[in-house]
Short mmCIF file of C-alpha atoms in Angstrom, two decimals:
data_model
loop_
_atom_site.label_atom_id
_atom_site.label_comp_id
_atom_site.label_asym_id
_atom_site.label_seq_id
_atom_site.Cartn_x
_atom_site.Cartn_y
_atom_site.Cartn_z
CA MET A 1319 1.03 7.41 90.64
CA ALA A 1320 0.94 6.13 87.05
CA LEU A 1321 4.12 7.80 85.81
CA GLU A 1322 6.13 6.54 88.79
CA ASP A 1323 4.93 2.99 88.09
CA THR A 1324 5.75 3.33 84.39
CA LEU A 1325 9.19 4.66 85.26
CA TYR A 1326 9.92 1.60 87.41
CA GLN A 1327 8.44 -0.71 84.80
CA LEU A 1328 10.71 0.76 82.12
CA TYR A 1329 13.78 0.63 84.33
CA THR A 1330 13.03 -2.97 85.32
CA ILE A 1331 12.95 -3.91 81.64
CA LEU A 1332 16.20 -2.03 80.93
CA SER A 1333 18.07 -3.43 83.92
CA THR A 1334 17.63 -6.98 82.65
CA LYS A 1335 19.40 -5.86 79.48
CA PRO A 1336 17.14 -7.77 77.13
CA ILE A 1337 17.91 -8.06 73.43
CA LEU A 1338 16.02 -5.06 72.12
CA ASP A 1339 15.77 -5.05 68.33
CA SER A 1340 13.85 -1.81 68.27
CA ILE A 1341 12.45 0.91 70.49
CA SER A 1342 9.46 2.81 69.11
CA ILE A 1343 7.18 5.61 70.20
CA LEU A 1344 3.66 4.55 69.36
CA HIS A 1345 0.03 5.54 69.45
CA ILE A 1346 -1.17 2.62 71.58
CA ASP A 1347 -3.34 2.23 74.64
CA GLU A 1348 -0.79 0.66 77.00
CA PRO A 1349 2.02 2.85 78.40
CA ILE A 1350 4.71 0.26 77.60
CA VAL A 1351 4.69 -2.91 75.53
CA LEU A 1352 7.50 -5.42 75.02
CA GLU A 1353 7.01 -8.05 72.32
CA TYR A 1354 9.64 -10.40 70.91
CA GLY A 1355 12.50 -8.01 71.67
CA HIS A 1356 10.67 -4.89 70.48
CA LEU A 1357 9.92 -2.16 72.99
CA GLY A 1358 7.08 0.28 72.36
CA ILE A 1359 6.29 3.34 74.48
CA ASN A 1360 2.99 5.21 74.23
CA ALA A 1361 3.62 8.70 72.78
CA THR A 1362 1.75 10.54 75.53
CA THR A 1363 3.43 8.45 78.24
CA PHE A 1364 6.78 9.15 76.61
CA LYS A 1365 6.31 12.89 76.86
CA GLY A 1366 5.04 12.69 80.44
CA LEU A 1367 7.86 10.39 81.52
CA CYS A 1368 10.51 12.71 80.05
CA LEU A 1369 9.25 15.65 82.08
CA TYR A 1370 8.57 13.66 85.26
CA ALA A 1371 11.92 11.86 85.30
CA ALA A 1372 13.88 15.04 84.46
CA GLU A 1373 12.17 16.89 87.29
CA ARG A 1374 13.07 14.11 89.74
CA PHE A 1375 16.65 14.03 88.44
CA ASP A 1376 17.11 17.78 88.96
CA LYS A 1377 15.64 17.47 92.46
CA TYR A 1378 17.96 14.64 93.57
CA VAL A 1379 21.15 15.26 91.61
CA SER A 1380 22.95 16.92 94.50
CA CYS A 1381 21.86 14.33 97.09
CA ASN A 1382 24.35 11.55 97.79
CA GLU A 1383 21.64 9.45 99.46
CA MET A 1384 19.64 9.24 96.22
CA GLN A 1385 22.44 7.52 94.26
CA THR A 1386 20.45 4.40 93.35
CA HIS A 1387 17.48 6.47 92.35
CA LEU A 1388 19.66 8.72 90.20
CA ASP A 1389 21.22 5.69 88.51
CA MET A 1390 17.73 4.57 87.56
CA LEU A 1391 16.64 8.03 86.44
CA SER A 1392 19.77 8.60 84.33
CA ALA A 1393 19.43 5.16 82.66
CA VAL A 1394 15.85 5.96 81.66
CA LEU A 1395 16.53 9.60 80.75
CA ILE A 1396 19.41 8.86 78.38
CA LEU A 1397 16.94 6.65 76.53
CA LEU A 1398 14.03 9.09 76.54
CA ASN A 1399 16.04 12.24 75.87
CA PRO A 1400 19.49 11.31 74.52
CA ASP A 1401 20.37 14.88 73.49
CA ASP A 1402 20.41 16.19 77.07
CA SER A 1403 24.04 15.94 78.18
CA ARG A 1404 23.25 16.29 81.92
CA PHE A 1405 22.33 12.62 82.28
CA TRP A 1406 25.40 11.41 80.41
CA ILE A 1407 27.67 13.67 82.48
CA TYR A 1408 26.16 12.21 85.65
CA ARG A 1409 26.97 8.68 84.47
CA ARG A 1410 30.55 9.60 83.53
CA ARG A 1411 31.16 11.27 86.90
CA LYS A 1412 29.83 8.22 88.68
CA ILE A 1413 32.13 5.94 86.66
CA LYS A 1414 35.11 8.21 87.37
CA LYS A 1415 34.45 7.79 91.11
CA SER A 1416 34.05 3.98 90.81
CA PRO A 1417 35.89 2.91 87.64
CA ILE A 1418 34.75 -0.12 85.67
CA SER A 1419 37.16 -3.00 86.19
CA THR A 1420 35.74 -5.88 84.15
CA ILE A 1421 34.87 -6.50 80.50
CA ASP A 1422 31.29 -7.31 81.57
CA GLY A 1423 31.11 -4.04 83.46
CA LEU A 1424 32.20 -2.15 80.33
CA LYS A 1425 29.71 -4.07 78.18
CA SER A 1426 26.96 -3.28 80.67
CA GLU A 1427 27.52 0.49 80.50
CA LEU A 1428 27.94 0.33 76.73
CA TRP A 1429 24.55 -1.44 76.55
CA PHE A 1430 22.91 1.58 78.22
CA ALA A 1431 24.78 3.94 75.91
CA GLU A 1432 23.91 2.06 72.72
CA HIS A 1433 20.15 1.78 73.09
CA PRO A 1434 19.26 5.50 72.85
CA VAL A 1435 20.52 5.30 69.24
CA LYS A 1436 17.53 3.06 68.50
CA VAL A 1437 15.20 5.84 69.66
CA LYS A 1438 17.09 8.75 68.13
CA PRO A 1439 19.69 7.71 65.54
CA LYS A 1440 20.83 11.28 64.92
CA SER A 1441 22.13 12.15 68.34
CA GLY A 1442 25.78 12.79 69.18
CA GLU A 1443 25.69 12.12 72.93
CA PRO A 1444 25.37 8.30 72.87
CA PHE A 1445 28.34 8.03 70.52
CA GLN A 1446 30.35 10.50 72.59
CA HIS A 1447 29.66 8.44 75.71
CA CYS A 1448 30.76 5.27 73.92
CA ARG A 1449 34.01 6.95 72.87
CA TRP A 1450 34.67 8.11 76.42
CA LEU A 1451 34.03 4.62 77.76
CA LEU A 1452 36.29 2.96 75.22
CA GLN A 1453 39.10 5.47 75.72
CA GLU A 1454 38.96 5.37 79.51
CA HIS A 1455 38.82 1.57 79.57
CA ASN A 1456 40.83 0.67 76.47
CA HIS A 1457 42.53 -2.18 78.36
CA LEU A 1458 39.13 -3.91 78.56
CA VAL A 1459 38.17 -3.49 74.89
CA THR A 1460 37.65 -6.66 72.84
CA SER A 1461 36.97 -7.24 69.14
CA GLY A 1462 33.42 -8.29 70.12
CA ILE A 1463 32.83 -4.90 71.71
CA ILE A 1464 34.13 -3.10 68.60
CA GLU A 1465 31.96 -5.27 66.36
CA THR A 1466 28.88 -4.30 68.37
CA GLN A 1467 29.88 -0.65 68.02
CA LEU A 1468 30.20 -1.04 64.24
CA HIS A 1469 26.73 -2.62 64.08
CA LEU A 1470 25.43 0.35 66.07
CA CYS A 1471 26.99 2.77 63.56
CA GLN A 1472 25.47 0.86 60.66
CA ARG A 1473 22.07 0.87 62.30
CA ALA A 1474 22.17 4.62 62.92
CA SER A 1475 23.49 5.31 59.39
CA SER A 1476 20.65 3.22 57.92
CA ALA A 1477 17.98 4.88 60.07
CA TYR A 1478 19.07 8.43 59.32
CA PRO A 1479 20.66 9.23 55.93
CA LYS A 1480 24.07 10.94 55.88
CA ASN A 1481 24.31 10.62 59.64
CA TYR A 1482 27.31 12.69 60.66
CA TYR A 1483 27.42 11.28 64.21
CA SER A 1484 27.41 7.62 63.26
CA TRP A 1485 30.01 8.06 60.51
CA SER A 1486 32.29 10.17 62.72
CA HIS A 1487 32.09 7.46 65.33
CA ARG A 1488 32.88 4.74 62.81
CA LEU A 1489 35.90 6.71 61.63
CA TRP A 1490 37.02 7.21 65.22
CA LEU A 1491 36.76 3.44 65.81
CA LEU A 1492 38.86 2.84 62.69
CA LYS A 1493 41.52 5.32 63.79
CA ASN A 1494 41.71 4.16 67.41
CA PHE A 1495 40.71 0.50 67.40
CA GLY A 1496 41.45 -0.52 63.82
CA SER A 1497 43.54 -3.42 65.11
CA PHE A 1498 40.39 -4.99 66.60
CA MET A 1499 38.55 -4.81 63.27
CA ASP A 1500 38.33 -7.22 60.39
CA LEU A 1501 39.60 -4.63 57.91
CA GLU A 1502 39.22 -6.76 54.82
CA GLY A 1503 35.60 -7.36 55.87
CA GLU A 1504 35.19 -3.67 56.57
CA LEU A 1505 36.31 -2.79 53.05
CA LYS A 1506 33.84 -5.29 51.55
CA TRP A 1507 31.10 -3.89 53.78
CA SER A 1508 31.94 -0.34 52.65
CA THR A 1509 31.71 -1.42 48.98
CA GLY A 1510 28.23 -2.86 49.60
CA TRP A 1511 27.17 0.23 51.52
CA VAL A 1512 28.25 2.74 48.88
CA LYS A 1513 26.47 0.76 46.13
CA MET A 1514 23.19 1.03 48.02
CA HIS A 1515 23.63 4.59 49.35
CA VAL A 1516 24.95 6.56 46.40
CA SER A 1517 24.04 9.94 47.85
CA ASP A 1518 25.70 9.34 51.22
CA PHE A 1519 28.79 11.51 51.16
CA SER A 1520 29.57 10.68 54.79
CA GLY A 1521 29.84 7.03 53.83
CA LEU A 1522 32.09 7.91 50.90
CA ASN A 1523 34.28 10.08 53.11
CA TYR A 1524 34.66 7.14 55.51
CA ARG A 1525 35.57 4.89 52.59
CA PHE A 1526 38.21 7.35 51.45
CA ASN A 1527 39.80 7.30 54.90
CA LEU A 1528 39.59 3.52 55.02
CA ILE A 1529 41.17 2.72 51.66
CA THR A 1530 43.90 5.36 51.86
CA ASN A 1531 45.04 4.22 55.30
CA LEU A 1532 45.12 0.48 54.98
CA ASN A 1533 48.26 -1.61 54.64
CA TYR A 1534 47.21 -3.93 51.88
CA PRO A 1535 48.65 -7.43 51.97
CA THR A 1536 50.73 -8.63 49.03
CA SER A 1537 48.94 -11.11 46.81
CA SER A 1538 51.15 -13.92 48.06
CA THR A 1539 50.39 -13.45 51.74
CA LYS A 1540 46.73 -12.48 51.87
CA THR A 1541 45.78 -13.45 55.38
CA SER A 1542 43.61 -11.43 57.71
CA GLU A 1543 46.61 -10.67 59.93
CA GLU A 1544 48.11 -8.77 57.00
CA TRP A 1545 45.29 -6.22 56.99
CA THR A 1546 46.23 -3.40 59.32
CA THR A 1547 45.93 0.33 59.35
CA SER A 1548 49.07 2.13 58.40
CA THR A 1549 49.29 3.73 61.82
CA GLY A 1550 48.82 0.56 63.87
CA VAL A 1551 47.07 0.16 67.21
CA LYS A 1552 45.36 2.95 69.12
CA SER A 1553 47.05 5.60 67.05
CA THR A 1554 45.72 9.11 66.70
CA SER A 1555 48.06 10.13 63.94
CA ILE A 1556 46.23 8.64 60.98
CA LYS A 1557 46.47 10.74 57.85
CA SER A 1558 43.65 13.21 57.38
CA THR A 1559 41.96 13.93 54.08
CA ASP A 1560 44.18 16.85 53.25
CA PHE A 1561 45.82 15.06 50.35
CA SER A 1562 49.21 15.20 52.00
CA THR A 1563 51.78 13.04 50.34
CA VAL A 1564 51.83 9.44 51.46
CA VAL A 1565 55.13 8.38 52.93
CA LEU A 1566 55.44 4.68 52.28
CA GLY A 1567 57.95 2.17 51.03
CA SER A 1568 57.98 1.46 47.29
CA SER A 1569 56.05 -1.85 47.39
CA ALA A 1570 53.39 -0.35 49.68
CA ARG A 1571 53.16 2.67 47.34
CA LYS A 1572 52.68 0.35 44.39
CA ARG A 1573 49.88 -1.54 46.15
CA LEU A 1574 48.15 1.68 47.22
CA SER A 1575 48.47 3.03 43.68
CA GLN A 1576 46.77 -0.11 42.31
CA VAL A 1577 44.00 0.18 44.86
CA ALA A 1578 43.43 3.87 44.08
CA VAL A 1579 43.22 3.20 40.35
CA THR A 1580 40.78 0.30 40.88
CA GLU A 1581 38.72 2.62 43.02
CA ILE A 1582 38.59 5.29 40.31
CA ILE A 1583 37.45 2.70 37.75
CA TRP A 1584 34.75 1.47 40.14
CA ILE A 1585 33.48 4.98 40.93
CA CYS A 1586 33.41 5.93 37.24
CA ASP A 1587 31.19 2.89 36.69
CA LEU A 1588 28.84 4.03 39.47
CA VAL A 1589 28.81 7.62 38.15
CA ALA A 1590 27.87 6.29 34.70
CA PHE A 1591 24.83 4.55 36.20
CA TYR A 1592 23.88 7.30 38.67
CA PRO A 1593 24.99 10.52 36.90
CA ASP A 1594 22.72 12.77 38.98
CA ARG A 1595 24.37 12.09 42.39
CA PRO A 1596 26.72 14.89 43.51
CA ALA A 1597 28.27 12.70 46.24
CA LEU A 1598 29.68 10.26 43.66
CA TRP A 1599 31.14 13.05 41.54
CA SER A 1600 32.73 14.62 44.65
CA TYR A 1601 34.23 11.29 45.65
CA LEU A 1602 35.63 10.78 42.15
CA LYS A 1603 37.26 14.20 42.44
CA MET A 1604 38.73 13.26 45.87
CA MET A 1605 40.29 10.10 44.43
CA ILE A 1606 41.69 11.93 41.40
CA LEU A 1607 43.19 14.66 43.59
CA TYR A 1608 44.63 11.99 45.90
CA CYS A 1609 46.31 10.26 42.93
CA ASP A 1610 47.58 13.56 41.53
CA THR A 1611 49.06 14.60 44.89
CA ASN A 1612 50.82 11.27 45.32
CA LYS A 1613 51.78 11.02 41.65
CA PHE A 1614 49.93 7.74 41.16
CA ASP A 1615 49.56 7.21 37.46
CA TYR A 1616 45.84 6.63 36.89
CA ALA A 1617 45.30 8.48 33.60
CA LYS A 1618 46.57 5.66 31.38
CA ARG A 1619 44.85 2.84 33.26
CA CYS A 1620 41.50 4.66 33.64
CA ARG A 1621 41.45 6.40 30.26
CA LYS A 1622 38.32 4.63 28.97
CA GLN A 1623 36.38 5.18 32.19
CA ILE A 1624 37.41 8.85 32.49
CA GLN A 1625 36.35 9.44 28.87
CA THR A 1626 32.94 7.88 29.59
CA VAL A 1627 32.50 10.12 32.60
CA GLN A 1628 33.52 13.19 30.60
CA LYS A 1629 30.91 12.35 27.97
CA ILE A 1630 28.26 12.01 30.68
CA LYS A 1631 29.25 15.33 32.19
CA ASN A 1632 29.02 17.04 28.79
CA LYS A 1633 25.69 15.34 28.00
CA HIS A 1634 24.18 16.60 31.23
CA SER A 1635 25.99 19.97 31.28
CA GLU A 1636 22.77 21.97 31.04
CA ALA A 1637 21.05 19.98 33.81
CA PHE A 1638 24.16 20.06 36.00
CA ARG A 1639 24.75 23.79 35.64
CA ASP A 1640 24.63 25.65 38.98
CA THR A 1641 24.56 22.33 40.84
CA ALA A 1642 27.02 20.84 43.27
CA ILE A 1643 28.13 18.46 40.51
CA ILE A 1644 29.74 21.12 38.35
CA SER A 1645 31.36 22.96 41.26
CA SER A 1646 32.77 19.68 42.58
CA LEU A 1647 34.52 19.00 39.27
CA PHE A 1648 36.25 22.37 39.10
CA GLY A 1649 40.02 22.11 38.98
CA ILE A 1650 40.50 18.48 38.00
CA GLY A 1651 40.11 18.71 34.25
CA LEU A 1652 36.97 16.60 34.03
CA MET B 703 18.22 2.61 48.21
CA LYS B 704 14.98 0.71 48.68
CA ALA B 705 12.03 -0.67 46.76
CA LEU B 706 9.18 -1.06 49.24
CA ALA B 707 6.31 -2.41 47.20
CA LEU B 708 5.33 -3.63 43.77
CA SER B 709 1.76 -4.29 42.69
CA LEU B 710 0.03 -5.19 39.42
CA TRP B 711 -3.52 -4.12 38.58
CA ASN B 712 -6.37 -5.05 36.30
CA LYS B 713 -7.34 -1.75 34.68
CA GLU B 714 -10.18 -2.95 32.49
CA ASN B 715 -12.43 -0.68 34.53
CA GLU B 716 -11.59 2.65 36.09
CA LYS B 717 -11.45 1.08 39.56
CA ALA B 718 -8.28 -0.99 39.58
CA VAL B 719 -8.46 -4.60 40.78
CA ASN B 720 -5.36 -6.04 42.41
CA LEU B 721 -3.61 -8.85 40.54
CA LEU B 722 -0.44 -9.20 42.62
CA THR B 723 1.19 -7.46 45.59
CA ILE B 724 4.73 -7.74 46.92
CA GLN B 725 5.99 -5.69 49.84
CA ASP B 726 9.17 -5.37 51.87
CA VAL B 727 8.62 -3.59 55.19
CA ALA B 728 11.48 -5.19 57.14
CA GLN B 729 13.28 -1.84 57.52
CA PHE B 730 10.43 -0.41 59.60
CA SER B 731 10.18 -1.05 63.32
CA TYR B 732 8.20 -4.09 64.42
CA PHE B 733 5.14 -2.18 65.60
CA GLN B 734 4.96 0.00 62.49
CA ARG B 735 5.12 -2.76 59.90
CA ALA B 736 1.43 -3.65 59.77
CA THR B 737 0.41 0.02 59.45
CA VAL B 738 3.07 0.71 56.84
CA ALA B 739 1.95 -2.33 54.82
CA GLU B 740 -1.63 -1.05 54.86
CA PHE B 741 -0.58 2.40 53.71
CA LEU B 742 1.53 0.90 50.92
CA THR B 743 -1.54 -1.05 49.76
CA PHE B 744 -3.75 2.02 50.05
CA THR B 745 -1.32 4.25 48.14
CA SER B 746 -0.88 1.62 45.42
CA GLN B 747 -4.68 1.35 44.93
CA PHE B 748 -4.97 5.14 44.98
CA MET B 749 -2.35 5.54 42.26
CA ALA B 750 -3.58 2.61 40.17
CA ASP B 751 -7.10 4.10 40.15
CA ARG B 752 -5.77 7.45 38.95
CA THR B 753 -3.38 6.28 36.21
CA ALA B 754 -5.21 5.88 32.92
CA PRO B 755 -4.02 3.53 30.12
CA GLY B 756 -0.98 5.02 28.40
CA GLU B 757 -0.07 7.21 31.40
CA ARG B 758 3.01 7.18 33.63
CA LYS B 759 3.24 9.09 36.88
CA SER B 760 5.85 9.59 39.59
CA VAL B 761 4.57 11.08 42.84
CA LYS B 762 6.89 12.24 45.57
CA GLU B 763 5.60 12.08 49.14
CA LYS B 764 8.04 12.81 52.00
CA GLU B 765 11.12 10.62 51.33
CA TYR B 766 9.27 8.13 49.09
CA ILE B 767 8.33 8.13 45.44
CA CYS B 768 5.42 6.21 43.96
CA HIS B 769 5.88 5.22 40.30
CA SER B 770 2.73 4.22 38.48
CA LEU B 771 2.07 3.14 34.92
CA THR B 772 -0.83 1.63 33.03
CA LYS B 773 -0.29 0.01 29.67
CA THR B 774 -2.75 0.33 26.83
CA ASP B 775 -3.62 -3.38 27.20
CA LYS B 776 -5.15 -2.48 30.60
CA ILE B 777 -2.52 -3.90 32.94
CA GLY B 778 -1.28 -1.44 35.55
CA GLY B 779 1.75 -1.39 37.84
CA VAL B 780 2.67 0.60 40.91
CA MET B 781 6.11 0.58 42.51
CA ILE B 782 6.85 2.49 45.70
CA CYS B 783 10.52 3.28 46.32
CA ASP B 784 12.68 5.71 48.26
CA GLU B 785 14.14 8.84 46.64
CA GLU B 786 17.43 7.12 45.82
CA TYR B 787 15.93 4.46 43.61
CA PRO B 788 16.37 5.48 39.96
CA GLN B 789 13.08 6.27 38.22
CA ARG B 790 14.12 4.76 34.89
CA VAL B 791 14.91 1.40 36.45
CA ALA B 792 11.59 1.38 38.37
CA PHE B 793 9.58 1.76 35.13
CA THR B 794 11.79 -0.69 33.22
CA PHE B 795 11.38 -3.23 35.99
CA MET B 796 7.60 -2.84 36.15
CA ILE B 797 7.29 -3.39 32.41
CA LYS B 798 9.42 -6.52 32.61
CA ILE B 799 7.40 -7.90 35.50
CA MET B 800 4.16 -7.20 33.62
CA GLU B 801 5.45 -9.23 30.67
CA ASP B 802 6.49 -12.10 32.96
CA PHE B 803 3.13 -11.97 34.73
CA LEU B 804 1.09 -12.00 31.51
CA ALA B 805 3.06 -14.98 30.21
CA LYS B 806 2.00 -16.99 33.27
CA HIS B 807 -1.40 -15.41 34.03
CA PRO B 808 -3.04 -14.26 30.78
CA LYS B 809 -6.14 -12.05 30.90
CA GLY B 810 -8.51 -15.01 30.82
CA THR B 811 -7.27 -16.16 34.24
CA TRP B 812 -7.61 -12.80 35.99
CA SER B 813 -10.85 -13.73 37.73
CA SER B 814 -8.68 -15.83 40.12
CA ALA B 815 -6.81 -12.72 41.26
CA PRO B 816 -5.01 -11.83 43.44
CA PHE B 817 -2.09 -14.13 42.63
CA THR B 818 1.15 -14.89 44.41
CA ASP B 819 4.27 -15.60 42.42
CA ALA B 820 7.51 -16.76 44.01
CA ASP B 821 9.57 -15.99 40.90
CA ILE B 822 8.35 -12.40 40.77
CA ARG B 823 9.08 -12.11 44.51
CA LYS B 824 12.64 -13.27 43.84
CA GLN B 825 13.01 -10.71 41.07
CA PHE B 826 11.68 -7.99 43.37
CA ASP B 827 14.26 -8.94 46.02
CA ALA B 828 17.00 -8.81 43.37
CA ALA B 829 15.70 -5.41 42.26
CA GLN B 830 16.81 -3.92 45.59
CA ASP B 831 20.10 -3.39 43.73
CA PRO B 832 18.94 -1.54 40.60
CA LYS B 833 22.40 -1.53 38.99
CA GLU B 834 22.62 -5.32 39.16
CA ILE B 835 19.21 -5.95 37.59
CA ASP B 836 19.41 -3.22 34.97
CA HIS B 837 21.84 -4.95 32.66
CA LEU B 838 19.94 -8.24 33.03
CA MET B 839 16.65 -6.78 31.85
CA LYS B 840 15.93 -7.23 28.17
CA ILE B 841 13.64 -4.25 27.68
CA GLN B 842 15.34 -0.92 27.03
CA THR B 843 13.21 1.99 28.05
CA ASP B 844 15.54 4.28 26.12
CA LEU B 845 13.47 3.16 23.17
CA ASP B 846 10.27 4.07 24.97
CA GLU B 847 9.64 7.80 24.93
CA THR B 848 6.51 7.82 27.09
CA LYS B 849 6.68 10.88 29.27
CA VAL B 850 6.38 10.56 33.02
CA ILE B 851 4.16 13.12 34.75
CA LEU B 852 5.77 14.27 37.99
CA TYR B 853 3.87 15.31 41.11
CA ASP B 854 5.32 16.97 44.21
CA THR B 855 2.85 15.44 46.62
CA ILE B 856 0.15 12.81 46.55
CA GLU B 857 -2.49 15.48 47.05
CA LYS B 858 -1.64 16.94 43.63
CA VAL B 859 -2.90 13.71 42.05
CA LEU B 860 -6.38 14.22 43.52
CA GLU B 861 -9.16 15.21 41.21
CA ARG B 862 -11.11 18.41 41.69
CA GLY B 863 -13.17 18.29 44.84
CA GLU B 864 -11.50 15.18 46.24
CA LYS B 865 -10.04 15.27 49.73
CA LEU B 866 -7.37 12.82 50.89
CA GLU B 867 -8.83 12.62 54.42
CA ASP B 868 -12.17 11.46 52.96
CA ILE B 869 -10.50 8.86 50.75
CA VAL B 870 -8.51 7.58 53.73
CA SER B 871 -11.56 7.31 55.97
CA ARG B 872 -13.56 5.46 53.23
CA SER B 873 -10.72 3.09 52.34
CA GLU B 874 -11.28 -0.64 52.65
CA GLN B 875 -7.53 -1.30 52.77
CA LEU B 876 -6.93 0.64 55.97
CA SER B 877 -7.85 -0.74 59.38
CA ALA B 878 -9.44 1.47 62.04
CA THR B 879 -6.02 1.62 63.75
CA SER B 880 -4.34 2.90 60.60
CA LYS B 881 -7.08 5.46 59.96
CA GLN B 882 -6.71 6.73 63.53
CA PHE B 883 -2.91 6.80 63.13
CA TYR B 884 -3.30 8.94 59.99
CA LYS B 885 -5.61 11.38 61.80
CA THR B 886 -3.29 11.68 64.83
CA ALA B 887 -0.15 12.03 62.74
CA LYS B 888 -1.78 14.69 60.56
CA SER B 889 -3.08 16.68 63.54
CA THR B 890 0.26 16.58 65.37
CA ASN B 891 2.08 17.24 62.08
CA SER B 892 4.35 14.29 62.76
CA CYS B 893 5.74 12.03 60.12
CA CYS B 894 3.09 9.79 58.65
CA VAL B 895 4.86 7.15 56.64
CA ILE B 896 4.00 7.16 52.95
CA LEU B 897 1.18 9.72 53.25
#
């Protein structure tokens, strides 16, 4: 039967864990094509396979003897239909019964979890599975694994604008595995991202969490070891964006104050160039409120930039009326 | 923020003749790139044909915007970008590239078209960050008050009696595969890139 053959063909490809740059659903004649690390599945075959494999899964899921078959079906189904939690739950239950004990074993399961994102970037289940794997096996996590996860987040955020799932996952990685990350590099990456995605509020929200929770090195000891999160390794108590007062020593406060002011100047510059982007205005408001709450003196140092932004707001007041831009500026005197 | 394609056109006759084409389809999946490139070419020709000297148009289609302008000296430009890319910078950039192009390839040399130009390619790559290139460009479009006509969809640009499906099926820029892809995508109401 053609679908059974295609199912085995697809699983055979997946089980070798090739480098797959992309997975696409296409209007082609062949059911499956693999070229130079790019996997293509015929659209009609895709639909048929989803139904066929799901039917087989439901039939065998309670049979212990069909374990190997179910492993194959779940691996294919999480790729074809990543939103259906049944197949992910099956895999987690199986891992609970026989826990992963090696780094390679963890990487192998993460490989299966990561590839559905290439088919459907806006799906929460693959990221949830990754989080479960990393939490359950945190003694096996390496910086290489976290780097791959960050690339996955970037890929999903690029493929689907303002992708809540990928940004939530990135933030979770920062909060729980920040010690495995190159935080200075992460900040530079975030700067580049925001410049090229000025309407992405999720990316700006991530940046806010990143810059307000880093321990910045002093200028005399700027090594990568100095860049840590203020809550250290595997912590779940990182400060949320509720503008609660930062409790830090005086030199750390001074550094954070300098960073916050530099950030306001930078965002004012972006707002001046892209005045019609509500996300930038909202982010500017977040930074101003953050400085006000923590009594960081920004007004003097950012006077010129704030005046420029006020002029822009007044110039566009008619166009901005009834938009998110005006409502986002309420309460901060801009 | 993405600029996908830039093309320049000889508009001495109503039917535009291509002078230069630059595209960046790396963001699309491997199997889609050839089809996307063809649709970018098709859309650019379509817009160049329908932008008369002195006119500027911006046409939104799905998450992309096609900016088109034709100068009174009969050189046309089409730039296809995503929604994020600022409109003002797209028109400023096209005008600058037209000036650079004319300096190297004056009208008398146009019979050798289409041209390739590595310097213009480099400028196009740099233009992926509109804020960076804006302050480097010498021309200020603030001085230029030419109005841009906005269209919600590409079909609004069609003239009376024209049908997009007919134009697609007659197009020399689209392969049989691309034409079939357009038909299938339209009938299943799935996303057809660019159109």
